[in-house]
Coordinates of C-alpha atoms and ligand atoms in Angstrom, one line a residue:
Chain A
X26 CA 2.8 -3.9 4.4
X27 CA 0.8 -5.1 1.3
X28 CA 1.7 -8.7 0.7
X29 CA 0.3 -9.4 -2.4
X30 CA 0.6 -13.4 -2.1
X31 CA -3.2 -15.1 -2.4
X32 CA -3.5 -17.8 0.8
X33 CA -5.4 -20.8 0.6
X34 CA -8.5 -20.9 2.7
X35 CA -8.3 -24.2 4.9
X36 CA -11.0 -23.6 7.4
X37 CA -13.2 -21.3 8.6
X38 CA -14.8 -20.2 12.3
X39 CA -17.7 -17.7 12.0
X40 CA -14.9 -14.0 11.6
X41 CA -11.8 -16.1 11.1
X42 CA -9.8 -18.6 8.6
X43 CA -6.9 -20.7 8.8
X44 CA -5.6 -19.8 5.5
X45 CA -1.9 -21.3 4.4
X46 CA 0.6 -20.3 1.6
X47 CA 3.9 -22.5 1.1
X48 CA 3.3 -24.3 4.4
X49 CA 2.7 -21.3 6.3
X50 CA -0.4 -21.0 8.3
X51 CA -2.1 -18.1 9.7
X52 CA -5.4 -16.8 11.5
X53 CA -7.1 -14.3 9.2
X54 CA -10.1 -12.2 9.9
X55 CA -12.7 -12.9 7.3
X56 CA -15.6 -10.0 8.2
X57 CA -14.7 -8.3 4.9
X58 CA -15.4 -11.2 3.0
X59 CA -18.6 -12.4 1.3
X60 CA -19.6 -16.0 1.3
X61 CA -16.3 -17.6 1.9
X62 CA -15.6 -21.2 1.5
X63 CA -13.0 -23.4 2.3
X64 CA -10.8 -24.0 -0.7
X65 CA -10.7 -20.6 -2.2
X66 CA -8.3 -18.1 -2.4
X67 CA -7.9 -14.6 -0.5
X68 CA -5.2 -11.4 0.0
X69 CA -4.6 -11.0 3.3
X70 CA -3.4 -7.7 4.6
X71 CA -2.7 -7.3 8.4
X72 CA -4.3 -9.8 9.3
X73 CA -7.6 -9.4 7.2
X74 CA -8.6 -10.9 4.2
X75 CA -9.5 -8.0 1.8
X76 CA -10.6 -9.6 -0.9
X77 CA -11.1 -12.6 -2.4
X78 CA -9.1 -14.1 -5.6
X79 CA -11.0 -15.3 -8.4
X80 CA -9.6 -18.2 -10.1
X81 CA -11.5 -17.8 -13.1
X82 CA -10.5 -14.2 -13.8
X83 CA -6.6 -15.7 -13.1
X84 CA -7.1 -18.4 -15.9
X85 CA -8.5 -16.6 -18.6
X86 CA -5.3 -13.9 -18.1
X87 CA -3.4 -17.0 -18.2
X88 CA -5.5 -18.4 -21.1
X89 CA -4.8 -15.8 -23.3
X90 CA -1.1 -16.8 -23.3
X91 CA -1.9 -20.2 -23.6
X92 CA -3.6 -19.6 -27.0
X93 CA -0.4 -18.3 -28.4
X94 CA 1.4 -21.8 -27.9
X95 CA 3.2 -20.8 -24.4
X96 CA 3.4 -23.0 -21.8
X97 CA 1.7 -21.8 -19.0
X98 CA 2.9 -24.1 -16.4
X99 CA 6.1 -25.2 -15.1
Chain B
X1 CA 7.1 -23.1 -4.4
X2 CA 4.1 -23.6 -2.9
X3 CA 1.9 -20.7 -4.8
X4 CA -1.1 -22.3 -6.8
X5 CA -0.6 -22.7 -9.9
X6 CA -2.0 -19.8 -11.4
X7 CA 0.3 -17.4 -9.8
X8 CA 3.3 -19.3 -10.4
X9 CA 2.4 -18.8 -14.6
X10 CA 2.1 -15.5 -13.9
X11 CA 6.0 -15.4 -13.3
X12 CA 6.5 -17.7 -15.9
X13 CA 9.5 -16.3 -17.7
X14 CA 8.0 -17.3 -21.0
X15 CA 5.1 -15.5 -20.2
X16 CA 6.7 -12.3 -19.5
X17 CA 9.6 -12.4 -22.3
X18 CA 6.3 -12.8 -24.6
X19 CA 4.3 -9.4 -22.7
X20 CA 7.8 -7.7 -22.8
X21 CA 8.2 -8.1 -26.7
X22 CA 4.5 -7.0 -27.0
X23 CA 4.9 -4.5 -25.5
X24 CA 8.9 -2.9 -27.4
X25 CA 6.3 -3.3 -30.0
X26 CA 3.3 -1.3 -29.2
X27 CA 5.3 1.3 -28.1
X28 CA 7.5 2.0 -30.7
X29 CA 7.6 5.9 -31.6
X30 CA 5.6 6.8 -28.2
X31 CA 7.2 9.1 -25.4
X32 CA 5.6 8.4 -22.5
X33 CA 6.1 8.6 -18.6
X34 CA 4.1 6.4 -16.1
X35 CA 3.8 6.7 -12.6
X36 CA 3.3 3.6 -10.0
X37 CA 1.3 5.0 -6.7
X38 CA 1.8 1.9 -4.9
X39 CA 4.9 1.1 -2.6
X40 CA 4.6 -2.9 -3.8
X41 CA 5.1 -2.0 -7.7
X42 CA 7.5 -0.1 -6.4
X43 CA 9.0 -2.9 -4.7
X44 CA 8.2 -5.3 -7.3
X45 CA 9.6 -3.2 -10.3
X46 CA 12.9 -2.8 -8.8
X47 CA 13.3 -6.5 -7.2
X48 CA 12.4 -7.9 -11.3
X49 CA 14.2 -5.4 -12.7
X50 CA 11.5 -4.3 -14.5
X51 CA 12.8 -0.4 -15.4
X52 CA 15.7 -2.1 -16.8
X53 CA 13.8 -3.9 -19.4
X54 CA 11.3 -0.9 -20.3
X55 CA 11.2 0.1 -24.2
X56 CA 13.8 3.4 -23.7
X57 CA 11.3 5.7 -24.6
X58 CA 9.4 4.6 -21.5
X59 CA 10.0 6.0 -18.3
X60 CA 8.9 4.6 -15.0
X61 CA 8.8 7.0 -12.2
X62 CA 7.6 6.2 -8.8
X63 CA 5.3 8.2 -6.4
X64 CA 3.9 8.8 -3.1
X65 CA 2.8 5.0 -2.3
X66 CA 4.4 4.4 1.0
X67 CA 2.4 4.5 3.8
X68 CA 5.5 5.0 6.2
X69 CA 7.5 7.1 3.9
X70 CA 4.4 10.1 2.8
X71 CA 3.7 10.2 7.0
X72 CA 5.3 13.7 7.9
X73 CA 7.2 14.1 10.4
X74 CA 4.8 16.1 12.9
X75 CA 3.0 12.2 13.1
X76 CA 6.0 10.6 13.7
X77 CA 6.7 13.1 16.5
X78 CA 3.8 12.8 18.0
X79 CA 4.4 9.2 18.4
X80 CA 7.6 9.7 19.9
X81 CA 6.1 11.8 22.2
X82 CA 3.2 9.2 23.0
X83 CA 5.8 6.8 24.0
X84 CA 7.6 9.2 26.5
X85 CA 4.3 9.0 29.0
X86 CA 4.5 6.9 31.3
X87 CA 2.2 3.3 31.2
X88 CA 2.0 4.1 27.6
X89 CA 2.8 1.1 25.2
X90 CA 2.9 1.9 21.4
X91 CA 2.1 -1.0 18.8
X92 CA 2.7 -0.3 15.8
X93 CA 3.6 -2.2 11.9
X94 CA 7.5 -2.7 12.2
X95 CA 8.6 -0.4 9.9
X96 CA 6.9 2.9 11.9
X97 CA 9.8 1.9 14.5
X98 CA 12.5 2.6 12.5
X99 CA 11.9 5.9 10.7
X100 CA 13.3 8.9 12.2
X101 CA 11.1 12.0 13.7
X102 CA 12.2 15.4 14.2
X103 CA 15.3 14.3 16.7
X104 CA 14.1 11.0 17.9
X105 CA 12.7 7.5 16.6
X106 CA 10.7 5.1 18.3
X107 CA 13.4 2.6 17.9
X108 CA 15.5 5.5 19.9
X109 CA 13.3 5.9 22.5
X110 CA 12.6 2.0 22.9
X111 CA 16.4 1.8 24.0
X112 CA 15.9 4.7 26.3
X113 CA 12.7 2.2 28.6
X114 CA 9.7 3.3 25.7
X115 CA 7.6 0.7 25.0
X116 CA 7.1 -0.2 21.9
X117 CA 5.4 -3.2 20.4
X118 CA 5.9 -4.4 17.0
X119 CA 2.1 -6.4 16.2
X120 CA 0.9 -7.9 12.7
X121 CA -2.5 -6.8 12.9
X122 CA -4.2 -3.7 14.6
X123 CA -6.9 -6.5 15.6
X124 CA -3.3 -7.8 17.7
X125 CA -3.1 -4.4 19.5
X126 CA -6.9 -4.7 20.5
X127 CA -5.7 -8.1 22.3
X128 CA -2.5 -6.0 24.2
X129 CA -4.7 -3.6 25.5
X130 CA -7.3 -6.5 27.4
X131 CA -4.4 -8.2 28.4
X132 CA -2.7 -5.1 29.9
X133 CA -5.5 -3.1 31.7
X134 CA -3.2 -1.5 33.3
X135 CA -1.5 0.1 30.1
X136 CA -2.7 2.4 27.8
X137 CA -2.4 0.8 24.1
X138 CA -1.9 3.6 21.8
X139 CA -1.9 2.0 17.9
X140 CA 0.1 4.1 15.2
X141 CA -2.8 4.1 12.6
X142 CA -0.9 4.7 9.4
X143 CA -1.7 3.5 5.8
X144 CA -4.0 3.9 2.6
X145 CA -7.4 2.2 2.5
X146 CA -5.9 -1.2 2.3
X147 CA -5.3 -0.8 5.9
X148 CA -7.8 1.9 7.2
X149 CA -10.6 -0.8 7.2
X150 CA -8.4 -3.5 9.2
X151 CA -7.8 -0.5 11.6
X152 CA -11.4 0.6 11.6
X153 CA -12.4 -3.2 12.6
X154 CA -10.0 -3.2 15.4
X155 CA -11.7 -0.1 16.7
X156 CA -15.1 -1.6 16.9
X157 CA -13.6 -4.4 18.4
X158 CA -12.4 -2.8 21.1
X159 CA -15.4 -1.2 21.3
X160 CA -17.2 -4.2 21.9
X161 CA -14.9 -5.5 24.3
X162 CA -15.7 -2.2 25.9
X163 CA -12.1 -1.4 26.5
X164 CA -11.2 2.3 27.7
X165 CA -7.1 1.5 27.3
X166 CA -7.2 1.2 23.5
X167 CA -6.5 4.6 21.6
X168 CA -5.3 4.8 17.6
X169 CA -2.7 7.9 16.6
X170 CA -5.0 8.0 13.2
X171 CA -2.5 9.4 10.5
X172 CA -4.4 7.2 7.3
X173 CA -4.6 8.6 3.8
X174 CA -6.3 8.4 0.6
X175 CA -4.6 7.6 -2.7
X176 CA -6.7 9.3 -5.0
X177 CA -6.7 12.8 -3.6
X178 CA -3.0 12.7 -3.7
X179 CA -3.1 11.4 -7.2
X180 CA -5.4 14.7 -8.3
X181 CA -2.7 16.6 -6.2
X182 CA -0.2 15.5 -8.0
X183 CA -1.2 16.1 -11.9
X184 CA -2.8 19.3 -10.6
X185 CA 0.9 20.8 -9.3
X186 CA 2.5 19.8 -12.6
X187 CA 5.3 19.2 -10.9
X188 CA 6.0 16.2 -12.7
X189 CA 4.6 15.3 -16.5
X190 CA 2.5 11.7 -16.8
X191 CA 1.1 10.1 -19.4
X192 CA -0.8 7.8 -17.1
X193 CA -0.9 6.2 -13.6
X194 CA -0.4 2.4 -12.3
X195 CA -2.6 2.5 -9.9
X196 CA -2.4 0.9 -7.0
X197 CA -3.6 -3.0 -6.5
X198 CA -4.8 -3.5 -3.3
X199 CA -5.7 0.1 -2.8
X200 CA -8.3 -0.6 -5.0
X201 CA -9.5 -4.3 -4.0
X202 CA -10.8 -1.8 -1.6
X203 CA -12.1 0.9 -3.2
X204 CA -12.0 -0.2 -7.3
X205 CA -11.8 1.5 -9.7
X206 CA -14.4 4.5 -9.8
X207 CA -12.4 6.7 -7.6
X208 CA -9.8 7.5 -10.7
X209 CA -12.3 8.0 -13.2
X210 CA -11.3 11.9 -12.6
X211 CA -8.0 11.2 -13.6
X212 CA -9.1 10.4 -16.9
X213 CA -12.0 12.2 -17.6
X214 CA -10.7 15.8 -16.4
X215 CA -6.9 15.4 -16.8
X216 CA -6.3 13.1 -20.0
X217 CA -4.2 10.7 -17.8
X218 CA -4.3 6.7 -18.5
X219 CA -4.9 4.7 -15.6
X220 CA -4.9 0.7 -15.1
X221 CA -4.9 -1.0 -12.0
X222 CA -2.4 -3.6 -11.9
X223 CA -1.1 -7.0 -9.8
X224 CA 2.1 -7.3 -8.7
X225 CA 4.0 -9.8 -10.5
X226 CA 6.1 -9.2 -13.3
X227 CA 3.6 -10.1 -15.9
X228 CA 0.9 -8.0 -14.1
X229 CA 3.0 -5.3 -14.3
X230 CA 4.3 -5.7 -18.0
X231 CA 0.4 -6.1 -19.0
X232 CA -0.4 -3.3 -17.2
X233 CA 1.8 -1.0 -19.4
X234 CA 1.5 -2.5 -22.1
X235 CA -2.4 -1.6 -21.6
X236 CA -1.4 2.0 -20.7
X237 CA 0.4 2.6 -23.8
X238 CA -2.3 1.6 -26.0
X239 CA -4.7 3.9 -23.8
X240 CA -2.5 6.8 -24.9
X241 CA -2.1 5.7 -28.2
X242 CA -5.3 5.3 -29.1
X243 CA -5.9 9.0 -27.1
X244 CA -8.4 7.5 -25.1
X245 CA -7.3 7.1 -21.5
X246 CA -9.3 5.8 -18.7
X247 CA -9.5 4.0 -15.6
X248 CA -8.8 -0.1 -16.7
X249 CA -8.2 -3.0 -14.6
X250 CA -5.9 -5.3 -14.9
X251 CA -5.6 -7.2 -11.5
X252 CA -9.3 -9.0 -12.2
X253 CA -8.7 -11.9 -10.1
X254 CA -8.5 -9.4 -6.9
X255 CA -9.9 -6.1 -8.3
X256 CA -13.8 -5.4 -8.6
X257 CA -15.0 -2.3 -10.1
X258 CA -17.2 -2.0 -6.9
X259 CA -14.3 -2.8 -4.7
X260 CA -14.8 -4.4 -1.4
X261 CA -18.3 -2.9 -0.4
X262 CA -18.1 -4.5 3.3
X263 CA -15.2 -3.3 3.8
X264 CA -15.7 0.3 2.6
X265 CA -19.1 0.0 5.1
X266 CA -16.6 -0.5 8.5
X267 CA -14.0 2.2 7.2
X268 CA -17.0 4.6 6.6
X269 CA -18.4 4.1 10.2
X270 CA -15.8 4.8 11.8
X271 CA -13.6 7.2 10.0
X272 CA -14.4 10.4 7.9
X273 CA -12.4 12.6 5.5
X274 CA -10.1 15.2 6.5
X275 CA -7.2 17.4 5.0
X276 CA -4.3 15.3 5.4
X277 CA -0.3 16.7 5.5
X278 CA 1.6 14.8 3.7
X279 CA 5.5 14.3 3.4
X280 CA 6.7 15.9 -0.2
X281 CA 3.4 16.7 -1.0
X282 CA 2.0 19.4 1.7
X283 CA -1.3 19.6 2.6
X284 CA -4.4 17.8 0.4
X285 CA -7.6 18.3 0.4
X286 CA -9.3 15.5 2.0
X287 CA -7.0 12.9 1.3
X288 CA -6.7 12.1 4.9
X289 CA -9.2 10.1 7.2
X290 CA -10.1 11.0 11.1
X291 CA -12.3 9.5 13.4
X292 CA -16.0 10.6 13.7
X293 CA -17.2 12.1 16.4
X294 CA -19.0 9.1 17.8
X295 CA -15.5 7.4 18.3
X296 CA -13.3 10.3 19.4
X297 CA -12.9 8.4 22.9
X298 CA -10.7 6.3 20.4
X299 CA -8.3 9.1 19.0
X300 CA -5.2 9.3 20.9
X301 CA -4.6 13.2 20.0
X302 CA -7.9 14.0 22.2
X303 CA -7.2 11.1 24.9
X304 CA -3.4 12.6 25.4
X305 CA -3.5 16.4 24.6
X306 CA 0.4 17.1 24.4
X307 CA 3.2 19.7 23.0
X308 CA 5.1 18.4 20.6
X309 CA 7.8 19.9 19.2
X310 CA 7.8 22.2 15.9
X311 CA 8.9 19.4 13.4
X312 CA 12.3 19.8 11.1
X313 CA 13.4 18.2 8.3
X314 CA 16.8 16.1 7.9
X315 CA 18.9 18.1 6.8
X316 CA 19.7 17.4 2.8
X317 CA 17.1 14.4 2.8
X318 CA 14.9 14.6 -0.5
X319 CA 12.6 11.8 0.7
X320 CA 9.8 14.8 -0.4
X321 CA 11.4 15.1 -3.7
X322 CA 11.6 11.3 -4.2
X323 CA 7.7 11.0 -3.3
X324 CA 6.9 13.4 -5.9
X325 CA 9.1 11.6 -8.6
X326 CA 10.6 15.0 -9.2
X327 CA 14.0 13.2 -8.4
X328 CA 15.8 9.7 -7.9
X329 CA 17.1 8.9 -4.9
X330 CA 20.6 8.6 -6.4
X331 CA 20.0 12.9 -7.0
X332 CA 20.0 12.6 -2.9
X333 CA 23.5 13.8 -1.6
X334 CA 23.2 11.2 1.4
X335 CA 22.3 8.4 -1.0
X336 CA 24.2 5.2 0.2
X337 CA 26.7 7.3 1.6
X338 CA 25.3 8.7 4.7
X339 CA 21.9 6.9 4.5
X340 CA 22.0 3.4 4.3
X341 CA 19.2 1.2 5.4
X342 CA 20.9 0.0 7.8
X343 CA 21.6 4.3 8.8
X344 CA 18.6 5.6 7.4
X345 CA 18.5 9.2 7.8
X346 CA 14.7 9.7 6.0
X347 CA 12.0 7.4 5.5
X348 CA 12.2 6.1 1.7
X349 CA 15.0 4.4 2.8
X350 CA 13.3 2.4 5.8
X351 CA 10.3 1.3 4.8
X352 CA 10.5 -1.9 2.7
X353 CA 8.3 -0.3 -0.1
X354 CA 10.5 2.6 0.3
X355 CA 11.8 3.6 -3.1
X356 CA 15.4 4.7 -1.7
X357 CA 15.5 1.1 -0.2
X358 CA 14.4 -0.4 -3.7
X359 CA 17.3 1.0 -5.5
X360 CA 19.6 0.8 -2.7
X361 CA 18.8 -3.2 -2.6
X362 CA 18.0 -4.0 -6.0
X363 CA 20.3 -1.1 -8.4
X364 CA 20.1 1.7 -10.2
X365 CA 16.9 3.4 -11.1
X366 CA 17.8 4.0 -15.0
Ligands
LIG6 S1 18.6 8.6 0.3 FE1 18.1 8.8 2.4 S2 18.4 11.0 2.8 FE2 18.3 10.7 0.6 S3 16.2 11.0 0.0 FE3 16.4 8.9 0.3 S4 15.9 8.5 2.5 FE4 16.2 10.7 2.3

């Protein structure tokens, strides 16, 4: 039920987003979300976005594995 | 793949070698057992492999985080029931369909002339209803608090839209009153808890501090990919180490400690605590959530007072058992032999967060 993949906002109508992951594009409802905007990331669960993904937070996890000399792309 | 960039890393096999060896370190000389409350770790641990890879004096057990699988079957009877009245059409999350009651299943009953919808969103059920005036839409509300909020919307919508053929079976729960539950019984011994991700994108991460600060247990909200996962143990082992447990997150990119405060707002106005029965587990102490007063026009018990019948178990089904992490599916007698997902005989091996599905699909629990 909990899909834990972050979509890709593409655009935004007052409650509701086109938001995309690997091609695939869906309606979400955006009430739950504060100041949205198009570009950014959010988890969508049955058809609402529940919260939004903060890219910062995901680099610096990232970060810390890039200080010890690991690749952290593909 | 098509995943940004930063969530591809986090899979990076690199990556998680490097967390894995971190933590076979840390670990070293320290017992402890950890329990995911989430139906995706669950998912997640046994699709990576994860328990396989676990420092042997680790031990992973999984608990009550299926929404489908912890619904008893008096709900899912009730359902069935629902569905046997005549212009009513059930919509429901797909795997509801599947998961045998008493002596029926919707999927049963659907073969018989029920109808039952399979929709995406409760928001999607709203939609049936306006379209179908002449049917009465009953929604099978079923879930934690990821899912009681989306549910919660749809009611308002409807609501709005002033529709009187829209009525939700509301069967939600809430994870950390089943988590107290659970250390109170002593049933089974933790260290510490993975809790649940997008449970707590919701609520975040206040709602456990009582985990820590009256029962000693370690707690860290985690993501779901394998390095979230890794990380997040690797943090709960140096909580108990250190003898200092409480409530961490490591899922920051989704998890704030104040959750989602709009959403919490719309479950809040709609729904209030109650007692909830759960399967495995019994009845808990407000760990369930019913409408309030002001929307009982919505709740399909009081719209379609019925009889249902006295619920039974399956007969040798430890689905309860399983929940608890008191055994492992493969302790089930039926396990792959007479329950197979594709002949499930009790819930945990339905749902897709199941944990009797896990290790049915992905291999042994050990
Ligand atoms: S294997 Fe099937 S019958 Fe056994 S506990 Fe799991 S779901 Fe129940």
């Amino acid at each position: 039920m909990c899909l834990g993949v972050p979509m890709k906002v593409l655009a935004i109508e007052g409650e509701w987003a086109v938001v995309e992951v690997g091609g695939v594009r869906k309606e979400a409802n955006v009430q739950f979300i504060e100041d949205l905007r198009v570009g950014e990331y959010v988890i969508v669960h049955a058809g609402f976005a529940i919260q939004k993904v903060d890219p910062a937070q995901a680099e610096e996890t990232i970060g810390l594995y890039g200080a010890y000399g690991l690749p952290t792309e593909d | 793949m098509g995943l940004p960039l930063q969530i591809r890393a986090f899979r990076e096999g690199r990556i998680v070698t490097w967390n894995l060896e971190r933590l076979h370190r840390e670990s070293e000389g320290l017992h402890a057992t950890f329990m995911e409350v989430c139906g995706t770790h669950t998912m997640a641990i046994f699709r990576h492999g994860l328990r396989r890879v676990m420092p042997e004096n680790l031990r992973l057990v999984s608990g009550p985080g299926c929404p489908v699988c912890v619904t008893p079957n008096g709900t899912i009877d009730r359902a069935i029931a629902l569905c046997r009245i005549p212009g009513v059409v059930i919509a429901t999350f797909g795997d509801m369909v599947r998961v045998p009651g008493s002596s029926s299943s919707l999927e049963l009953e659907q073969t018989r002339g029920a109808r039952v919808r399979v929709v995406y969103s409760p928001l999607d059920a709203v939609k049936m209803a306006e379209a179908q005036p002449g049917a009465q839409v009953v929604f099978l509300g079923v879930g934690f608090e990821t899912t009681a909020p989306t549910v919660a919307a749809a009611i308002l919508e409807a609501r709005k839209r002033g529709l009187r053929n829209f009525s939700v079976l509301v069967a939600h729960k809430t994870m950390p009153q089943a988590m107290r539950a659970l250390v109170a019984s002593g049933d089974v011994a933790l260290d510490g808890f993975l809790c649940p991700g997008h449970v707590s994108t919701i609520i975040g991460s206040e709602p456990y501090r009582f985990l820590a600060e009256e029962f000693g247990k370690a707690c860290v909200i985690a993501g779901f990919e394998p390095l979230d996962i890794v990380e997040a143990i690797w943090m709960l082992v140096k909580q108990v180490k250190q003898g200092r447990p409480r409530v961490e997150i490591q899922y920051r990119r989704a998890v704030r400690p104040e959750g989602n405060p709009k959403a919490l707002e719309t479950l809040h106005r709609v729904f209030e605590p109650c007692d909830a029965e759960w399967r495995g587990l019994g009845w808990i102490p407000g760990s369930g959530l019913r409408l309030r007063e002001e929307f009982r026009e919505f709740d399909a018990e009081h719209r379609f007072p019925l009889e249902v019948e006295p619920p039974r178990q399956q007969a040798g089904c430890r689905c309860g058992d399983v929940l608890k992490g008191t055994v492992e599916p493969e302790a089930c007698p039926l396990f792959a032999k007479v329950c197979t997902p594709e002949t499930p005989v009790g819930p945990c091996m339905v749902s897709s967060e199941g944990t009797c599905a896990a290790v049915f699909r992905y291999g042994r629990s050990e």
